[in-house]
Short mmCIF file of C-alpha atoms in Angstrom, two decimals:
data_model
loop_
_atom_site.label_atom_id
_atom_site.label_comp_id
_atom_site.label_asym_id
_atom_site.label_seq_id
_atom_site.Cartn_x
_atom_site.Cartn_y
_atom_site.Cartn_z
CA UNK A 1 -15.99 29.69 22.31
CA UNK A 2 -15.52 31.03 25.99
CA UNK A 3 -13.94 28.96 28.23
CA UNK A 4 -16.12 27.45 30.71
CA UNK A 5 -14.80 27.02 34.83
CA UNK A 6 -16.43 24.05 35.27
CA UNK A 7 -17.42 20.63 33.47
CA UNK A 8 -20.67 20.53 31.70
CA UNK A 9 -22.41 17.33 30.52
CA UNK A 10 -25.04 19.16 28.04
CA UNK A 11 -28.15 15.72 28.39
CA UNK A 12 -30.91 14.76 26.86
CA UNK A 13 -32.98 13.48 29.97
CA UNK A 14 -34.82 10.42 27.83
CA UNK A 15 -31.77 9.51 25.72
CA UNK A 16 -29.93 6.14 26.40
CA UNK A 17 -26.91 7.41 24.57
CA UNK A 18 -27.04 10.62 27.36
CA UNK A 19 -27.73 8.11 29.93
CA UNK A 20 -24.27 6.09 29.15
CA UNK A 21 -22.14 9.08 30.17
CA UNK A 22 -24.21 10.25 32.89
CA UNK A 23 -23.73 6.27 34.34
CA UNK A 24 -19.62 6.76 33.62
CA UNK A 25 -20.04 10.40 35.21
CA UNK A 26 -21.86 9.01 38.76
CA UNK A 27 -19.46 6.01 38.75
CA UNK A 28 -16.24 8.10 38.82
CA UNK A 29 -18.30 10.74 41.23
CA UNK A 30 -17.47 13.51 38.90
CA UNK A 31 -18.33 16.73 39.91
CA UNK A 32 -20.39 18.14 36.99
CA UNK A 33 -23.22 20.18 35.88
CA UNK A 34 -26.20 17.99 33.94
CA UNK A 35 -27.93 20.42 31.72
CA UNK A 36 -30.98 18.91 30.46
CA UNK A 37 -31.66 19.85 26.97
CA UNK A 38 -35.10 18.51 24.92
CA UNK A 39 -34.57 17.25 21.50
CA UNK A 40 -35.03 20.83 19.09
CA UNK A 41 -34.61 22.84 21.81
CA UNK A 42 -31.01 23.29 22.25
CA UNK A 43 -29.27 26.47 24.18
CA UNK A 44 -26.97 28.99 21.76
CA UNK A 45 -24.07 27.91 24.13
CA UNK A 46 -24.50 23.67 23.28
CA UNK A 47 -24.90 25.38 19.70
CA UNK A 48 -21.72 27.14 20.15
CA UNK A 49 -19.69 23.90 21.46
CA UNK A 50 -21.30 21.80 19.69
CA UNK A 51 -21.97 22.35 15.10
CA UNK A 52 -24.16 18.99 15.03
CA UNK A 53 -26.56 20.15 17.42
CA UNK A 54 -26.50 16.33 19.27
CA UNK A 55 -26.46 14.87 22.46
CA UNK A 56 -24.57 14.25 24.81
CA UNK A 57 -22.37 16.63 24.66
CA UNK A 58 -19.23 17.13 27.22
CA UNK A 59 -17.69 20.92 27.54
CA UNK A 60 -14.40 21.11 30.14
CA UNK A 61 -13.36 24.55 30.06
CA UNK A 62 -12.50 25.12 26.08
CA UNK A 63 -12.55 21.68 25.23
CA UNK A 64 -16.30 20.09 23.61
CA UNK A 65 -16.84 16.76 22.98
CA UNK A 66 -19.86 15.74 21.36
CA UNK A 67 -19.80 11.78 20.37
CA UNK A 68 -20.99 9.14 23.70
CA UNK A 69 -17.84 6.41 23.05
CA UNK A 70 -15.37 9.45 22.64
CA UNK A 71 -16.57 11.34 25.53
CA UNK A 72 -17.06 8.08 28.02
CA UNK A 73 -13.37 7.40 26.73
CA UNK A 74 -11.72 10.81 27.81
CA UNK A 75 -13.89 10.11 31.54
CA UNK A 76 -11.77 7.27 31.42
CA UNK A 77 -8.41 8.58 30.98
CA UNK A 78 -9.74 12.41 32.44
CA UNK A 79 -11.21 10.67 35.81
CA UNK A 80 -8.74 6.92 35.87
CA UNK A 81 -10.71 5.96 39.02
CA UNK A 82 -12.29 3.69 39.05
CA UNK A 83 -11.13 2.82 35.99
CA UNK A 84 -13.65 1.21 33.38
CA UNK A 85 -11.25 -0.18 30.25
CA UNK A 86 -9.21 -2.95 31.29
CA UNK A 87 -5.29 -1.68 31.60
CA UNK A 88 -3.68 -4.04 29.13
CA UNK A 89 -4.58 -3.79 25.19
CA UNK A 90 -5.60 -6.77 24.04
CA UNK A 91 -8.40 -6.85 26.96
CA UNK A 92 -9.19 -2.79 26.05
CA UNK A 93 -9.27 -4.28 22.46
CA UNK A 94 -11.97 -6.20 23.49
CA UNK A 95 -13.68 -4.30 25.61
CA UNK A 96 -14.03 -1.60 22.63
CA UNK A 97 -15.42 -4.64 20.43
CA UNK A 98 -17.80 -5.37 22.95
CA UNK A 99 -19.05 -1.59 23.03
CA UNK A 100 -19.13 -1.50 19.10
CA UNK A 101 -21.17 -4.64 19.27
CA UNK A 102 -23.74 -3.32 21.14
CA UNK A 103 -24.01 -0.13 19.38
CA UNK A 104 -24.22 -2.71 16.14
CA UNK A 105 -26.69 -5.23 17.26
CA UNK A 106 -28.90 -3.75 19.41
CA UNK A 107 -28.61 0.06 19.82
CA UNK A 108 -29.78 0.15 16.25
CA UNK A 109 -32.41 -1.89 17.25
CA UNK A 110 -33.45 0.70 20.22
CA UNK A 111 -33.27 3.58 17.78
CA UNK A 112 -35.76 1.91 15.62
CA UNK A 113 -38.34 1.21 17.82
CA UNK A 114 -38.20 4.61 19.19
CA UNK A 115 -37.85 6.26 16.29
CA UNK A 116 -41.47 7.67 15.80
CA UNK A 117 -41.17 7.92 12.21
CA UNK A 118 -40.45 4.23 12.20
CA UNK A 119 -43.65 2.15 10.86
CA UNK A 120 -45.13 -0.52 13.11
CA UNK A 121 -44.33 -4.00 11.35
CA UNK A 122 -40.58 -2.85 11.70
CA UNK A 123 -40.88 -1.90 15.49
CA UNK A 124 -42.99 -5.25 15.76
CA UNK A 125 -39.49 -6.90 13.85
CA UNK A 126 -37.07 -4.89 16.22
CA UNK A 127 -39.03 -5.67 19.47
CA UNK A 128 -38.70 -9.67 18.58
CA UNK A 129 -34.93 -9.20 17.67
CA UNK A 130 -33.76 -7.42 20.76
CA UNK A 131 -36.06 -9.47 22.87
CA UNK A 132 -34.43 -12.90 21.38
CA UNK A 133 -30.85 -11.57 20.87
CA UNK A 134 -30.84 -10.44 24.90
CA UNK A 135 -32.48 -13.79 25.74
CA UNK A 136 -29.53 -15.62 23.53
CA UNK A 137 -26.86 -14.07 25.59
CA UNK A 138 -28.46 -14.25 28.95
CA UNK A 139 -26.46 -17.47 30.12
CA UNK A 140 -22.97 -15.24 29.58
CA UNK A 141 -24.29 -12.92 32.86
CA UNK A 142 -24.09 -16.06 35.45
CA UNK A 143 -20.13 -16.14 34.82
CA UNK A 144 -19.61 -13.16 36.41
CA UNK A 145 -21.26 -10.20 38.08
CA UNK A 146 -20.83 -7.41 35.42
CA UNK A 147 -20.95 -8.64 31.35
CA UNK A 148 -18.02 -10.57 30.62
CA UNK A 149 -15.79 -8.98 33.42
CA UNK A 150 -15.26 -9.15 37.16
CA UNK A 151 -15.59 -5.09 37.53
CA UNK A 152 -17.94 -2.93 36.12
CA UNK A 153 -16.82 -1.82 32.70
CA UNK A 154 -17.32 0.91 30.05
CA UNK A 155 -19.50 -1.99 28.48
CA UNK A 156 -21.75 -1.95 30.99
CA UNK A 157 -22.24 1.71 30.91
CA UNK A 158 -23.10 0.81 27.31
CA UNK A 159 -25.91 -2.18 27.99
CA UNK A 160 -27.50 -0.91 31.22
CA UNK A 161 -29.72 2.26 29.70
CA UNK A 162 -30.89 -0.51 27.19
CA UNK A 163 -31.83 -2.81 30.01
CA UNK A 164 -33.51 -0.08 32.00
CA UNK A 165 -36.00 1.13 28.78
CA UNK A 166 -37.23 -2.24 27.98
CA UNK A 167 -40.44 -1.88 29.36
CA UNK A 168 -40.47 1.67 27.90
CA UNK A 169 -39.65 -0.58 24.53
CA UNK A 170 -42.22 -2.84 24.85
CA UNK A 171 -39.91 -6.14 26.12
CA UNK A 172 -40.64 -8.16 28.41
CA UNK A 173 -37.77 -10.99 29.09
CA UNK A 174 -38.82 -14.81 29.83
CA UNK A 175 -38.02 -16.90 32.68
CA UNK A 176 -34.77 -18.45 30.44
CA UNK A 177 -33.46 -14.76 30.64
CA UNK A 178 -33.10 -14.75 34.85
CA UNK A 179 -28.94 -14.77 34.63
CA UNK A 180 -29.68 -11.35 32.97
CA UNK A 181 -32.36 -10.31 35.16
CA UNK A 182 -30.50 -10.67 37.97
CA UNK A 183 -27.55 -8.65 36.64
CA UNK A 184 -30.00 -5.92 35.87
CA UNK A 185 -31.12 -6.24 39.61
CA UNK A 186 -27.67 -6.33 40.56
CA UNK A 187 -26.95 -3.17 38.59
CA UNK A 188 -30.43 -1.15 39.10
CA UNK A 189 -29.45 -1.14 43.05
CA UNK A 190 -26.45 0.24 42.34
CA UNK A 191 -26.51 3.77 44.15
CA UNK A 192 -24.01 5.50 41.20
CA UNK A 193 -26.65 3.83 38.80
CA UNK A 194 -29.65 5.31 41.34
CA UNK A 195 -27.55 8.42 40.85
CA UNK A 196 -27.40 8.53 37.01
CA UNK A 197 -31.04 8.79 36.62
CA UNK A 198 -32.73 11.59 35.02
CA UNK A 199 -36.25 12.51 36.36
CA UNK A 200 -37.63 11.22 33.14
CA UNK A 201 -35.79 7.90 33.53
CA UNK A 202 -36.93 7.08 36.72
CA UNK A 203 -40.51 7.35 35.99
CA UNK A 204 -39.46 4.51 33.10
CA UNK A 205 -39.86 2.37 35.69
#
């Protein structure tokens, strides 16, 4: 593959997994180029970097990266500030717990409701999982102003394109969920979040 000159975030401009590294891309202020691709219609040179065909994927110079947790993790260590992971292991331990969590519980849980081949009585199921799940945890965001941690974190990179597609998902959160709606206010004002946004994203909301 030819090198590249420049680092190229390859995006799919409705995709929450695109949407994670685009977050960990404004946050750092990376200078970048945001290619948006749509789903099937992919360029010969993301084909050329990237076998699976998927999205995101990351090219710097002769080096592609096409999976969200491995590219947000070489941002980290590419781009250390502001660093996102915690510096000693046990904390990074469970920081990466955290992120495999959400993937887990309630990624899968976006995927299916989005999924258009997905029938209705198991989006109806997902929609009443993710909405109770997020209301069960809601309580942990009044302890401290990003999820779990004092500083915005690769986790929250993780949760926060979740949080901004819920109405796009069909969720609307109770009045027992305000500790987490006010961390999403907290977060959506964020001018690296404001940043992050694809056109498509913004008109989400």
């Amino acid at each position: 593959m030819a090198a590249t000159n420049r680092l190229a975030c390859y995006s799919d401009p409705a995709d929450h997994y695109s949407h994670r590294v685009r977050i960990v891309l404004a946050e750092k202020s990376v200078v970048v180029e945001i290619i948006d691709v749509e789903q099937g219609r992919f360029p010969n040179k993301l084909l050329e970097a990237n076998p699976y065909g998927t999205l995101p994927t990351l090219v710097d110079r002769d080096l592609a990266l096409y999976e969200p947790t491995v590219i947000m993790e070489y941002l980290e260590e590419r781009y250390p500030h502001p660093p996102l992971m915690p510096v000693y292991p046990v904390a990074r331990g469970n920081t990466r717990l955290l992120m495999h969590r959400i993937q887990r519980d309630w990624c899968s849980l976006v995927d299916l409701i989005l999924d258009p081949r997905s029938k209705e009585p198991a989006r109806v199921q997902a929609r009443k999982e993710l909405r109770e799940s997020l209301t069960g945890v809601s309580p942990l965001f009044a302890e401290k102003p990003f999820f779990l941690s004092d500083e915005l974190s690769l986790v929250d990179c993780c949760l926060l394109p979740i949080l901004w597609r819920l109405p796009l998902l069909g969720i609307e959160l109770p009045r027992p969920a305000k500790p987490l709606l006010d961390y999403m206010d907290r977060q959506f004002a964020r001018e690296s979040f404001r940043q992050s946004l694809s056109s498509v994203e913004r008109a989400m909301r």
